C-alpha atoms as a PDB file:
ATOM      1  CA  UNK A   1     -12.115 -18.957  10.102  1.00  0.00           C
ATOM      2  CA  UNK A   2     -12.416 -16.989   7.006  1.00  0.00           C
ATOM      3  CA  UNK A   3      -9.795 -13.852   7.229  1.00  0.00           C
ATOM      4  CA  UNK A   4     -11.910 -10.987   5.728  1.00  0.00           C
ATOM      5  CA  UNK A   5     -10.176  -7.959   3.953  1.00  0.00           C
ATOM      6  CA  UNK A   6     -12.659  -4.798   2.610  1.00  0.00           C
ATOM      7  CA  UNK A   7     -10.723  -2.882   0.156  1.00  0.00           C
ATOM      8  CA  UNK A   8     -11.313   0.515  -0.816  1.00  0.00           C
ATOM      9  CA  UNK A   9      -9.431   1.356  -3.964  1.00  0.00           C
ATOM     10  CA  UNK A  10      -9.122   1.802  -8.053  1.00  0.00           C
ATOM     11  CA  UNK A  11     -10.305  -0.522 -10.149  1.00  0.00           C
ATOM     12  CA  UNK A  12      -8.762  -0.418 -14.231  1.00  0.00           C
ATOM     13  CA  UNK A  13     -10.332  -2.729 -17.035  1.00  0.00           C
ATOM     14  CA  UNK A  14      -7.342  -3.493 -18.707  1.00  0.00           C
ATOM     15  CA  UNK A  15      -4.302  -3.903 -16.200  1.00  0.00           C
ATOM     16  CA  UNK A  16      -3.237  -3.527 -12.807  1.00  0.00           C
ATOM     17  CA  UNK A  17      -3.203  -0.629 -10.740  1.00  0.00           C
ATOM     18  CA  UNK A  18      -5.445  -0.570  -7.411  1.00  0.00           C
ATOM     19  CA  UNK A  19      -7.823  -3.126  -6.482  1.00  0.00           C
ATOM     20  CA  UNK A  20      -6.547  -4.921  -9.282  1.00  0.00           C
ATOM     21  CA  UNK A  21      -2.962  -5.303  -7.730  1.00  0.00           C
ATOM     22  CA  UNK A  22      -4.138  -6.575  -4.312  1.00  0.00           C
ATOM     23  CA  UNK A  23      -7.075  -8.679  -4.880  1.00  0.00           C
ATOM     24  CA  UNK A  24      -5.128 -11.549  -6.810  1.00  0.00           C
ATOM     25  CA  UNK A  25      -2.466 -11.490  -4.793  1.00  0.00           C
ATOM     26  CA  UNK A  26      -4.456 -11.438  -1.593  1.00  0.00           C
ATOM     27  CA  UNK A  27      -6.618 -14.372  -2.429  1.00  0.00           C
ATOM     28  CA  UNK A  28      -4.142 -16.447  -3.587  1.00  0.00           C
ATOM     29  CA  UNK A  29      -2.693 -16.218   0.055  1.00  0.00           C
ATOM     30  CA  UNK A  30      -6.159 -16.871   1.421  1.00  0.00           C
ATOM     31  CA  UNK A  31      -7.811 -14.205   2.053  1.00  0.00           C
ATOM     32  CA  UNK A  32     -11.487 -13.388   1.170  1.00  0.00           C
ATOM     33  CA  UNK A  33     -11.259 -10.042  -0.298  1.00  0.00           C
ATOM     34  CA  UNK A  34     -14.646  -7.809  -0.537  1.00  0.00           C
ATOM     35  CA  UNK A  35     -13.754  -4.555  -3.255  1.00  0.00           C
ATOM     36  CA  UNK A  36     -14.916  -0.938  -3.328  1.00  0.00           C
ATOM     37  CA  UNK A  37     -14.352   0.383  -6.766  1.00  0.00           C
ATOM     38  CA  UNK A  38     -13.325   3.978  -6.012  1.00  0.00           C
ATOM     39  CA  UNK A  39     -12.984   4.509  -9.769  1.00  0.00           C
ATOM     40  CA  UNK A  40     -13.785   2.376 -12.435  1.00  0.00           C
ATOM     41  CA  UNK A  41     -11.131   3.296 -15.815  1.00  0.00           C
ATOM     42  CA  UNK A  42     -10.476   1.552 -18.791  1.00  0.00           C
ATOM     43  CA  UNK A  43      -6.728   1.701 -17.752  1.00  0.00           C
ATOM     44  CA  UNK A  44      -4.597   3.759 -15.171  1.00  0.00           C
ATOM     45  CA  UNK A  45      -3.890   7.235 -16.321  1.00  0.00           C
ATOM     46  CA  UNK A  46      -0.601   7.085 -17.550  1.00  0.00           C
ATOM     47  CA  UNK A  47      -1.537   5.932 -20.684  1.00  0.00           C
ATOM     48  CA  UNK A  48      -2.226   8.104 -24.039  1.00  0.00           C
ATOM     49  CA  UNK A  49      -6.369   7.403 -23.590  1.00  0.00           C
ATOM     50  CA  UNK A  50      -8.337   6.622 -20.748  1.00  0.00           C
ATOM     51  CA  UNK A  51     -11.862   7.084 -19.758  1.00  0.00           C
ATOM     52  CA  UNK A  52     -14.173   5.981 -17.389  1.00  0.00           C
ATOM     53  CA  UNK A  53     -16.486   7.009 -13.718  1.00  0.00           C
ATOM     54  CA  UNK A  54     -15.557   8.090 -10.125  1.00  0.00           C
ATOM     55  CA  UNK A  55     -17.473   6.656  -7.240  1.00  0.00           C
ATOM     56  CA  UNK A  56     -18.788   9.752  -5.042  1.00  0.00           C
ATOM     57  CA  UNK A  57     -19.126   9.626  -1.402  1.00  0.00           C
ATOM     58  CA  UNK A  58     -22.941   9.378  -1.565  1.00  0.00           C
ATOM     59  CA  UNK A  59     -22.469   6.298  -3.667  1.00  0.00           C
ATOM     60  CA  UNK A  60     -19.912   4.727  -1.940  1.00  0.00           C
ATOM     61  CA  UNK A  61     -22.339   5.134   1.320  1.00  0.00           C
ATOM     62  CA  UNK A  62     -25.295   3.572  -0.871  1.00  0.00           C
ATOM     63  CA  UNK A  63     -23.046   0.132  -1.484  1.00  0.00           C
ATOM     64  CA  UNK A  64     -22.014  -0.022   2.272  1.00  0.00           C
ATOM     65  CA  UNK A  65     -25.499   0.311   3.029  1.00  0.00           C
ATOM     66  CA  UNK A  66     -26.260  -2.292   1.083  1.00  0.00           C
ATOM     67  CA  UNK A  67     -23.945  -5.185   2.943  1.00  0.00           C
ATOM     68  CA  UNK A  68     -24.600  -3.231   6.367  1.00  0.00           C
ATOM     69  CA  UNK A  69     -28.679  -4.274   5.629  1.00  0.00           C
ATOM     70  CA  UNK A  70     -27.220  -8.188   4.949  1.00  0.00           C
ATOM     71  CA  UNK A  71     -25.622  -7.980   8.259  1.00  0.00           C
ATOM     72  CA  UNK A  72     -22.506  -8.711   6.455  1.00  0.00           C
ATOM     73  CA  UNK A  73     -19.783  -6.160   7.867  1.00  0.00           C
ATOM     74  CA  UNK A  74     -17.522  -8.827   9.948  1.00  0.00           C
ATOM     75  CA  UNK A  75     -14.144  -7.599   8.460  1.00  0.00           C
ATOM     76  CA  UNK A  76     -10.728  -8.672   9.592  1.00  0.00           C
ATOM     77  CA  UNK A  77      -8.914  -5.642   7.597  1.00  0.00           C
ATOM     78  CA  UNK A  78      -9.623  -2.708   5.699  1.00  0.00           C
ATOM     79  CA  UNK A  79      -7.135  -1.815   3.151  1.00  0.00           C
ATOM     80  CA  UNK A  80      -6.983   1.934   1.335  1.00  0.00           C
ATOM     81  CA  UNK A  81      -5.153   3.410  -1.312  1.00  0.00           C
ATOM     82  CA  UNK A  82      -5.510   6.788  -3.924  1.00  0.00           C
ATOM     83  CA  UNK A  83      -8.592   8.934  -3.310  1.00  0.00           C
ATOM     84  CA  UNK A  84      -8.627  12.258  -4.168  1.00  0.00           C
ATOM     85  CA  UNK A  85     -12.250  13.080  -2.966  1.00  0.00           C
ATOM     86  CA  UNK A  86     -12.402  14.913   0.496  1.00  0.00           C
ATOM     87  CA  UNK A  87     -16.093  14.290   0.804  1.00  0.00           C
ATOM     88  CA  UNK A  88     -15.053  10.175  -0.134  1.00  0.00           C
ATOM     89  CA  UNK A  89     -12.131   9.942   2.185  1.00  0.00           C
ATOM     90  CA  UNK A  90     -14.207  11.135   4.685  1.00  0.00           C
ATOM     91  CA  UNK A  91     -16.667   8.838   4.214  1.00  0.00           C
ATOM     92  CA  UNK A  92     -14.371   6.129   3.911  1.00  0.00           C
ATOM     93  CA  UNK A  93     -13.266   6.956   7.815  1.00  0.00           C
ATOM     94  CA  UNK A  94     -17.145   7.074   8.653  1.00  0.00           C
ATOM     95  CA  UNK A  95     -17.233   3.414   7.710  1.00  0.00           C
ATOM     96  CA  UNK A  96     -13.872   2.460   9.169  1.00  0.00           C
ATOM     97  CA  UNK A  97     -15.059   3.922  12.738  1.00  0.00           C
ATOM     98  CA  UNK A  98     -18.691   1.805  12.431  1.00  0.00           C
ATOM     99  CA  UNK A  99     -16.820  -1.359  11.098  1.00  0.00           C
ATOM    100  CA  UNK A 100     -14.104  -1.304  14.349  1.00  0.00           C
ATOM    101  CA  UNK A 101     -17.459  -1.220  16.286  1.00  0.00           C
ATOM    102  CA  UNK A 102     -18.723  -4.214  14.755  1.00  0.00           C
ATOM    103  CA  UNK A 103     -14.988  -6.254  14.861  1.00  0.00           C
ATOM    104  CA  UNK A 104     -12.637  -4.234  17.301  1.00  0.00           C
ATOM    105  CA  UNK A 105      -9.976  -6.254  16.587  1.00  0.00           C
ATOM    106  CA  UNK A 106     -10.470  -4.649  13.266  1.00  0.00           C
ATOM    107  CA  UNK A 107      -6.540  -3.737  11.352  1.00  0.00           C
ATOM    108  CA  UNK A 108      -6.598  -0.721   9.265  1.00  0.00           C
ATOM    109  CA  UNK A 109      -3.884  -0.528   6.183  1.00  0.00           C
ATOM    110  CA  UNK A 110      -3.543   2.424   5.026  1.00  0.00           C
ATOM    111  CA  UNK A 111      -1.534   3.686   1.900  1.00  0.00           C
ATOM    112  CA  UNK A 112      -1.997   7.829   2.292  1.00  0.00           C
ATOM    113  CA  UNK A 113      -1.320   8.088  -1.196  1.00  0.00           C
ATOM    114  CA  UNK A 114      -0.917  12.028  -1.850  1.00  0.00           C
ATOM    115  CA  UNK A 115       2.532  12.772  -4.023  1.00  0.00           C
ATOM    116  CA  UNK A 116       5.557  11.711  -4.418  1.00  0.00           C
ATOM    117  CA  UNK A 117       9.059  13.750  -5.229  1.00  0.00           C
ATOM    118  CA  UNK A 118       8.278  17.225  -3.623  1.00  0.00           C
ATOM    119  CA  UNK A 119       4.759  16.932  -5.590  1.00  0.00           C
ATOM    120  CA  UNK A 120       1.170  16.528  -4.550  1.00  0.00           C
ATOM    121  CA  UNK A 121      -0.823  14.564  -6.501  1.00  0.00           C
ATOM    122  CA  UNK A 122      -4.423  14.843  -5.230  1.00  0.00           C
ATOM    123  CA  UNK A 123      -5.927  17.814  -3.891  1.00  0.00           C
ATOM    124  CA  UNK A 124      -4.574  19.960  -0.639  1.00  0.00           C
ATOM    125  CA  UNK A 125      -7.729  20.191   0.613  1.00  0.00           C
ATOM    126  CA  UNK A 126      -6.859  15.978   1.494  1.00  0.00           C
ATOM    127  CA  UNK A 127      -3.868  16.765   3.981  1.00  0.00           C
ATOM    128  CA  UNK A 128      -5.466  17.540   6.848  1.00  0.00           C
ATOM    129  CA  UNK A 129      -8.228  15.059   6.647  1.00  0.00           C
ATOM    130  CA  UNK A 130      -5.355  11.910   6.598  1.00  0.00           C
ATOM    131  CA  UNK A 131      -3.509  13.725   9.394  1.00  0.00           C
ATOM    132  CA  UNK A 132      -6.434  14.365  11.673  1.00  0.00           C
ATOM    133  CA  UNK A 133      -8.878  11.719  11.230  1.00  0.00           C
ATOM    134  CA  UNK A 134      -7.021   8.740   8.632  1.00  0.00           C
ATOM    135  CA  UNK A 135      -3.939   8.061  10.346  1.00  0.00           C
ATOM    136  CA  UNK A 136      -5.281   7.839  13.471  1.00  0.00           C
ATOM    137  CA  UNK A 137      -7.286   5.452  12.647  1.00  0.00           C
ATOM    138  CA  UNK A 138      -4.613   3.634  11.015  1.00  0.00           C
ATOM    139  CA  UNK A 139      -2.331   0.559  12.305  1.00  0.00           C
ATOM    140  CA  UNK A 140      -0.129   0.054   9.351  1.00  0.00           C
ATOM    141  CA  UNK A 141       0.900   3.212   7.450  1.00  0.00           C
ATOM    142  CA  UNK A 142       2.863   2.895   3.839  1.00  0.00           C
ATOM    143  CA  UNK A 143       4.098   6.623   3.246  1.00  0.00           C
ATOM    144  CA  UNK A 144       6.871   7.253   0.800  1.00  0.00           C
ATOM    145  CA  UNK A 145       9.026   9.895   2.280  1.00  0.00           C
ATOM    146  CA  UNK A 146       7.470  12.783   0.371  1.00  0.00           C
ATOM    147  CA  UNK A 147       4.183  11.655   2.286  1.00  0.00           C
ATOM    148  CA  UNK A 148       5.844  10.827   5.393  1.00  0.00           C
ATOM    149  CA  UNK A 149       7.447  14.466   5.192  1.00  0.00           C
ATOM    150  CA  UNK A 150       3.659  16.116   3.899  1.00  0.00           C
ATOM    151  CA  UNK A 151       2.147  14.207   6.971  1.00  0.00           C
ATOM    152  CA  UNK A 152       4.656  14.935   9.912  1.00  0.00           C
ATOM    153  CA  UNK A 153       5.704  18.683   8.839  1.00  0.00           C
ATOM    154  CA  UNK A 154       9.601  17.449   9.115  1.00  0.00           C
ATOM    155  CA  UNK A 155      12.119  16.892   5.875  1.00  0.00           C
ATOM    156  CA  UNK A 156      14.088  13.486   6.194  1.00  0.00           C
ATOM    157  CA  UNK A 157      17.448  14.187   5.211  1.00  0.00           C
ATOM    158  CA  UNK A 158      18.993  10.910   7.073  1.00  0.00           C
ATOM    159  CA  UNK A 159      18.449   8.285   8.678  1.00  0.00           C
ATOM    160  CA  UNK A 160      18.021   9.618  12.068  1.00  0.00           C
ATOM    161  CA  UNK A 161      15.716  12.376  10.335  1.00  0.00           C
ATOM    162  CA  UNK A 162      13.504   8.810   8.752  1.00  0.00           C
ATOM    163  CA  UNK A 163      13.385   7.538  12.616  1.00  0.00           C
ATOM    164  CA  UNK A 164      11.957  10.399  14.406  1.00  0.00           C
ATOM    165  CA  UNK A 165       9.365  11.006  11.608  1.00  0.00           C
ATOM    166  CA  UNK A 166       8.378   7.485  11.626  1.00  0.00           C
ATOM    167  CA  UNK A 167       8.254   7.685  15.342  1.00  0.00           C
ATOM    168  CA  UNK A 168       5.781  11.202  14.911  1.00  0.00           C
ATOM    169  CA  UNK A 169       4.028   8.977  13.180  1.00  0.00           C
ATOM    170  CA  UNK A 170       3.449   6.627  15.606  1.00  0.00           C
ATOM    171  CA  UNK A 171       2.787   8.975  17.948  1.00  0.00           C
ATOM    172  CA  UNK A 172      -0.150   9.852  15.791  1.00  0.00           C
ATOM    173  CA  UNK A 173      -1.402   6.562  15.799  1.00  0.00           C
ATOM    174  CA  UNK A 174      -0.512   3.568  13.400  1.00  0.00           C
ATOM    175  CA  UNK A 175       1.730   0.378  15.230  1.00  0.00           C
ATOM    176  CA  UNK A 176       3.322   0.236  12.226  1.00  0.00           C
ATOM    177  CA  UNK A 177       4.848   2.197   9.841  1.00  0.00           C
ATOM    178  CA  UNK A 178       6.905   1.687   6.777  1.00  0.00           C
ATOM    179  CA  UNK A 179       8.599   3.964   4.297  1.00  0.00           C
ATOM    180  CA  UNK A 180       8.312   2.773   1.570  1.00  0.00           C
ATOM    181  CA  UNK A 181      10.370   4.625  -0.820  1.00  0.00           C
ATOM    182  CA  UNK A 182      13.087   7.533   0.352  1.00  0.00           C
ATOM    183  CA  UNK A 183      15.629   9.613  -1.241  1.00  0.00           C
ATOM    184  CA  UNK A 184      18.160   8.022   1.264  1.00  0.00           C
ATOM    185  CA  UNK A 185      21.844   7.280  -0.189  1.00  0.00           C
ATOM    186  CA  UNK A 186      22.606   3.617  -0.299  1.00  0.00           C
ATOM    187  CA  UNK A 187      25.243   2.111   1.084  1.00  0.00           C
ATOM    188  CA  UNK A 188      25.464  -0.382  -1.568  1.00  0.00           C
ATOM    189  CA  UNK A 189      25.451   2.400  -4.134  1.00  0.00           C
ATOM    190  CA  UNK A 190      23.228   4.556  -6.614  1.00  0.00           C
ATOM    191  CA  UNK A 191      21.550   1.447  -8.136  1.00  0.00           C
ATOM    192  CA  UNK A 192      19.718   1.032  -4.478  1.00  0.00           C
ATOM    193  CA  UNK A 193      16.385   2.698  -3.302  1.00  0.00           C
ATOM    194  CA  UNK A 194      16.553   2.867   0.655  1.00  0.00           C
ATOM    195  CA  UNK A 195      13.199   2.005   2.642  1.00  0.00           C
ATOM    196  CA  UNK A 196      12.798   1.711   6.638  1.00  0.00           C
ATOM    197  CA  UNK A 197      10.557   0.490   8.763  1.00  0.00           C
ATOM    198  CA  UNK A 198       9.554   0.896  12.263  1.00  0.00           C
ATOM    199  CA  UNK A 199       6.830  -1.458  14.569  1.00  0.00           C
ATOM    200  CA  UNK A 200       5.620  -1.391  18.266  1.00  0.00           C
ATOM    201  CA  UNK A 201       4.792  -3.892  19.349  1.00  0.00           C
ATOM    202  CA  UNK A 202       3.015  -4.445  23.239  1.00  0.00           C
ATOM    203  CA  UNK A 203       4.832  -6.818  25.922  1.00  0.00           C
ATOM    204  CA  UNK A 204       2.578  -9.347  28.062  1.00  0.00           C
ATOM    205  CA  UNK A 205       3.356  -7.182  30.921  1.00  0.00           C
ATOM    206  CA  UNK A 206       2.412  -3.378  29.214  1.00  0.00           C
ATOM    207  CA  UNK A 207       5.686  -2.792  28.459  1.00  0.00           C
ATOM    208  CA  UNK A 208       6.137  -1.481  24.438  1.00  0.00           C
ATOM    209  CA  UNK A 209       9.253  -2.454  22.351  1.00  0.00           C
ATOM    210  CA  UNK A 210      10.188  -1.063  19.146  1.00  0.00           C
ATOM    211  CA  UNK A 211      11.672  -3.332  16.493  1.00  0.00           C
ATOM    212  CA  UNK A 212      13.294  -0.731  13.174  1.00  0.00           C
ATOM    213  CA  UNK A 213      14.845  -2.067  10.272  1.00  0.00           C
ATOM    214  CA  UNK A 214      16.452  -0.764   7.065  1.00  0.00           C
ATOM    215  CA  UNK A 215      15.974  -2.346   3.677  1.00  0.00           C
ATOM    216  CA  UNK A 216      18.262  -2.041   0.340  1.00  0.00           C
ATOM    217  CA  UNK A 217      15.820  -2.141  -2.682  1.00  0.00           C
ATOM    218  CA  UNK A 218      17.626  -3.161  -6.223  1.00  0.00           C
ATOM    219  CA  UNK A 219      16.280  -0.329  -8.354  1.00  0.00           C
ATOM    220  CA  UNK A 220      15.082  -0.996 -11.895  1.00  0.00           C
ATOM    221  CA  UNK A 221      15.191   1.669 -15.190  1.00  0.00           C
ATOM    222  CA  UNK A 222      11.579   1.360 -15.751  1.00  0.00           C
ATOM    223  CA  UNK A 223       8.384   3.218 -14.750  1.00  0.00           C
ATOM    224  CA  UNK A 224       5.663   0.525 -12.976  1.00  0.00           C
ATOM    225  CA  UNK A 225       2.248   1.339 -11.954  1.00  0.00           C
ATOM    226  CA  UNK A 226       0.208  -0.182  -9.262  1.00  0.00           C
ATOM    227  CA  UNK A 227       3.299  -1.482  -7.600  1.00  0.00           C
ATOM    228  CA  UNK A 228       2.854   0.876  -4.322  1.00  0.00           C
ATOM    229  CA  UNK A 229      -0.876  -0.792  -4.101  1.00  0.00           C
ATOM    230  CA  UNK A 230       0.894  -4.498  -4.557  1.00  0.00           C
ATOM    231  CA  UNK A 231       2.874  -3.674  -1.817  1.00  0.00           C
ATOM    232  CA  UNK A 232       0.041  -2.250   1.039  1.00  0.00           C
ATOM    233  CA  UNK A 233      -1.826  -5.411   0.437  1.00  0.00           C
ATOM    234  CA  UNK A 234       1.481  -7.859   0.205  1.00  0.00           C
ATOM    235  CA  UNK A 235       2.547  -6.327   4.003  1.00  0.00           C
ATOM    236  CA  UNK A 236      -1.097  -6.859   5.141  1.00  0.00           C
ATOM    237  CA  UNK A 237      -0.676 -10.834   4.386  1.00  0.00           C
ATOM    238  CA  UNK A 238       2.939 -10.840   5.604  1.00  0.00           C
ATOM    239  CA  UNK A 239       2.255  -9.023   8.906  1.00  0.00           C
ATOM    240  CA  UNK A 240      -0.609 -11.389   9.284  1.00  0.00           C
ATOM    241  CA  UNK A 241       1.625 -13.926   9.239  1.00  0.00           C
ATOM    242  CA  UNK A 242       3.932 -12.418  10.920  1.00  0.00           C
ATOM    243  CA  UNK A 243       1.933 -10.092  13.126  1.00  0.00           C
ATOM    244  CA  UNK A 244       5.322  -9.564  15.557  1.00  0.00           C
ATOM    245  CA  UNK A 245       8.019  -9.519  13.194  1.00  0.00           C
ATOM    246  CA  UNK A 246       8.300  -6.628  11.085  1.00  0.00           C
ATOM    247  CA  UNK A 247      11.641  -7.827   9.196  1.00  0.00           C
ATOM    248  CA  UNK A 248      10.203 -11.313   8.589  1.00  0.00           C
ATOM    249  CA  UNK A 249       6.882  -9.544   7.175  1.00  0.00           C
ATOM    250  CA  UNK A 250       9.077  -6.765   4.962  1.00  0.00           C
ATOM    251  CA  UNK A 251      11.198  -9.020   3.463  1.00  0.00           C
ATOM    252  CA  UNK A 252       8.656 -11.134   2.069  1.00  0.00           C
ATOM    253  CA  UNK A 253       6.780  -8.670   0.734  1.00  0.00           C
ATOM    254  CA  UNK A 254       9.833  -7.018  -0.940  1.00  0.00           C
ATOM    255  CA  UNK A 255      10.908  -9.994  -2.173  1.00  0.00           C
ATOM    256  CA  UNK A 256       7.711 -10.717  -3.980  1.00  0.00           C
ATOM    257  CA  UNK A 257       7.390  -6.967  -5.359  1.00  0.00           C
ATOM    258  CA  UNK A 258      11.496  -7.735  -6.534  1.00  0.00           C
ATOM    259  CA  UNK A 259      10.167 -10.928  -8.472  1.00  0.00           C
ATOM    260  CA  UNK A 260       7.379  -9.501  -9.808  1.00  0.00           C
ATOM    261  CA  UNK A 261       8.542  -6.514 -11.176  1.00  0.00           C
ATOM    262  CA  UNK A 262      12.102  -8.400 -12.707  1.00  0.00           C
ATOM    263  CA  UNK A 263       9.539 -10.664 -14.595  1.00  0.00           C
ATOM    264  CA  UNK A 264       7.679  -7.639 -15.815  1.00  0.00           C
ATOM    265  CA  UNK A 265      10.876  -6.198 -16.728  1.00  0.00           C
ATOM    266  CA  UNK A 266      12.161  -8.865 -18.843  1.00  0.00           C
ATOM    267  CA  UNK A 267       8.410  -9.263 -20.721  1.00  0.00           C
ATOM    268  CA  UNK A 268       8.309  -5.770 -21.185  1.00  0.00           C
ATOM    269  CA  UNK A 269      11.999  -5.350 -23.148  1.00  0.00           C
ATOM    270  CA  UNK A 270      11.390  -8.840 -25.091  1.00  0.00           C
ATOM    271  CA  UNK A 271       8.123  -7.153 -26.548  1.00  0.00           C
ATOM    272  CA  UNK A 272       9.215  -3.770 -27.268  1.00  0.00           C
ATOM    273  CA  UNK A 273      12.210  -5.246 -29.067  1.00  0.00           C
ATOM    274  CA  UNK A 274      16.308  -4.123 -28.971  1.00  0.00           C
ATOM    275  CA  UNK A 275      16.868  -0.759 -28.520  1.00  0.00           C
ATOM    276  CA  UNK A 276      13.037   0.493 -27.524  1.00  0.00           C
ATOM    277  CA  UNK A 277      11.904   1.381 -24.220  1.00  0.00           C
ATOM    278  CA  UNK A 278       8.631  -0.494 -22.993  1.00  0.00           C
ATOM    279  CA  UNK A 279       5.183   1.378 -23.294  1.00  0.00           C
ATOM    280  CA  UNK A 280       2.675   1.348 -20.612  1.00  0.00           C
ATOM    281  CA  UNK A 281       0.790  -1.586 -21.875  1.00  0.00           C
ATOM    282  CA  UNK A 282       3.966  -3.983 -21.866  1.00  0.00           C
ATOM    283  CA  UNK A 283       5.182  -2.829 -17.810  1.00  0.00           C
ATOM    284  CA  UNK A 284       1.703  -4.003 -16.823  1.00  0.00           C
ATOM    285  CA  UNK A 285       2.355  -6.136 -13.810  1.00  0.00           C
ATOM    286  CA  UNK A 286       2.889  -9.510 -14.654  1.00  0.00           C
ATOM    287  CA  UNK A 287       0.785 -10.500 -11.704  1.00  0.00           C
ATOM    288  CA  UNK A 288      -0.625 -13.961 -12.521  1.00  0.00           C
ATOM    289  CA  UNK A 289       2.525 -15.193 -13.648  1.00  0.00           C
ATOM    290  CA  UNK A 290       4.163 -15.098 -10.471  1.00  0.00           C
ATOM    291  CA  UNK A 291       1.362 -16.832  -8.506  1.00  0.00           C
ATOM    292  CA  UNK A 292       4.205 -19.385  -7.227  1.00  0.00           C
ATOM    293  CA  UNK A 293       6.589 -16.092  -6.361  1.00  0.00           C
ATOM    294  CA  UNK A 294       3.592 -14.639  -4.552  1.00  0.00           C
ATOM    295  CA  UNK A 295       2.522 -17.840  -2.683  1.00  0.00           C
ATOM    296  CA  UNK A 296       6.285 -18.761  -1.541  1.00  0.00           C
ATOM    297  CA  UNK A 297       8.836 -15.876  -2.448  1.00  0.00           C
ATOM    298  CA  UNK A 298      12.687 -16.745  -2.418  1.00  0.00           C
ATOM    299  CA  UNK A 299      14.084 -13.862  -0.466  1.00  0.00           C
ATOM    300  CA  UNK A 300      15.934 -12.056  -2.485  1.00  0.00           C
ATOM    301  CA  UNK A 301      15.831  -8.560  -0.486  1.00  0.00           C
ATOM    302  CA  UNK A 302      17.286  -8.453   3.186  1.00  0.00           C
ATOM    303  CA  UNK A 303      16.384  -5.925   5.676  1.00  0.00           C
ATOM    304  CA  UNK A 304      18.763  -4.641   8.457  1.00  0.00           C
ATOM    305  CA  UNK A 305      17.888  -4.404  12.032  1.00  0.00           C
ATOM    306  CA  UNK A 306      18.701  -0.483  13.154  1.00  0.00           C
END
């Protein structure tokens, strides 16, 4: 059978941010992916220019109608990202709660993409519609700590601090729940970003278990869009894979955002030239060049079981 993902992000002309970064990916890993164009840009924002049209909630209810009239709403995932629209969001969990009707086996990914570094990047008005009605519809969460922190009300100034929120985030809902990004010291040193992660996962008898692990990300002196969206959809195919093992799951999908991004990297500096730093337009993912990285990625990144 077909495995069926509906996602509900971004879309750029020119490069890779949003839909974009988890379409290609996704169906070169099999999976039939059906896109919602939240926004439609000529490129992501942090270049000079761009231009370009936001979906509103009334239109975004208009295409949904459109495949709910076709009888064609079977989906095996739904997969979110940026949207800075209350009214939209809103919708968005509307259609989530009539699609789990339809498939109730339905898995929700959910990247509740609000700030990052102490800062909010969409509207307040958004906080209290992910933690009241999005996350608990969600079954895999992708905070970074800042959102984690926005979501939970608690700072995370260690590791124990990153475990109960992730658990207060289960609590609210989602199975599982990864941080992403935090501003954890590494033990390997400053040239390390630290990310957890944190699944439940139900016995044959009733019983639950909880399997956390700790990963140690090789940081790199660039700035790379769309990568947070790469990863969302890269742990939807890994955890489909390997719906009960969390590490298993993680490390593949850091391991392909690792080889991705080094190959970026390296095109970015060999275009700029010595001694310039890369513009937007050169860190563009290099996304169909590591087809064979995303298909079959050597591990490269190693997570810890807490």
């Amino acid at each position: 059978m077909d495995c069926r993902v509906l996602s509900v992000q971004s879309h750029v002309v020119r490069g890779y941010v949003g839909n974009k970064s988890a379409i290609f990916p996704l169906q070169v890993l099999g999976f039939e992916v059906d896109s919602i164009n939240s926004v439609q840009f000529s490129n992501h924002t942090g270049y000079a220019h761009w231009k370009g049209q936001v979906l509103t909630a009334e239109e975004l209810n208009v295409l949904y109608e459109g495949i709910k009239l076709n009888n064609v709403t079977h989906y095996d995932y739904i997969l979110t990202g940026y949207s800075r629209d209350r009214s939209f969001l809103e919708m968005v969990v509307d259609i989530i709660q009539e699609l789990k009707k339809t498939n109730p086996s339905l898995v929700y990914v959910c990247d509740p993409v609000m700030g990052d570094q102490g800062a909010m990047y969409v509207p307040e008005d958004l906080v209290p519609v992910y933690r009241e009605k999005v996350v608990p519809l969600a079954h895999i969460l992708t905070p970074n700590q800042f959102e984690a922190e926005v979501l939970t009300g608690k700072k995370i100034k260690t590791k124990e601090d990153a475990i109960k929120v992730m658990d207060l985030l289960h609590d609210m809902g989602p199975d599982t729940v990864v941080l992403t990004s935090t501003e954890l010291p590494s033990e390997h040193g400053d040239d390390f970003l630290v990310a957890l992660g944190s699944q439940k996962i139900m016995q044959p008898d009733g019983t639950i278990i909880s399997q956390k692990i700790c990963m140690d990300i090789p940081k790199v002196d660039a700035v790379f869009v769309g990568t947070g969206d790469l990863f969302a959809a890269m742990l939807l195919a890994w955890t489909h894979n390997h719906p009960k093992d969390l590490k298993t799951a993680c490390e593949k999908t850091l391991s392909v955002m690792h080889h991705v991004i080094k190959r970026t990297f390296t095109y970015a500096n060999e275009m700029s030239g010595p001694g310039k730093r890369p513009n937007p337009a050169q860190l563009e993912l290099r996304m169909v060049q590591s087809k064979a990285d995303i298909e079959n990625p050597a591990i490269v990144v190693e997570a810890n079981v807490l």
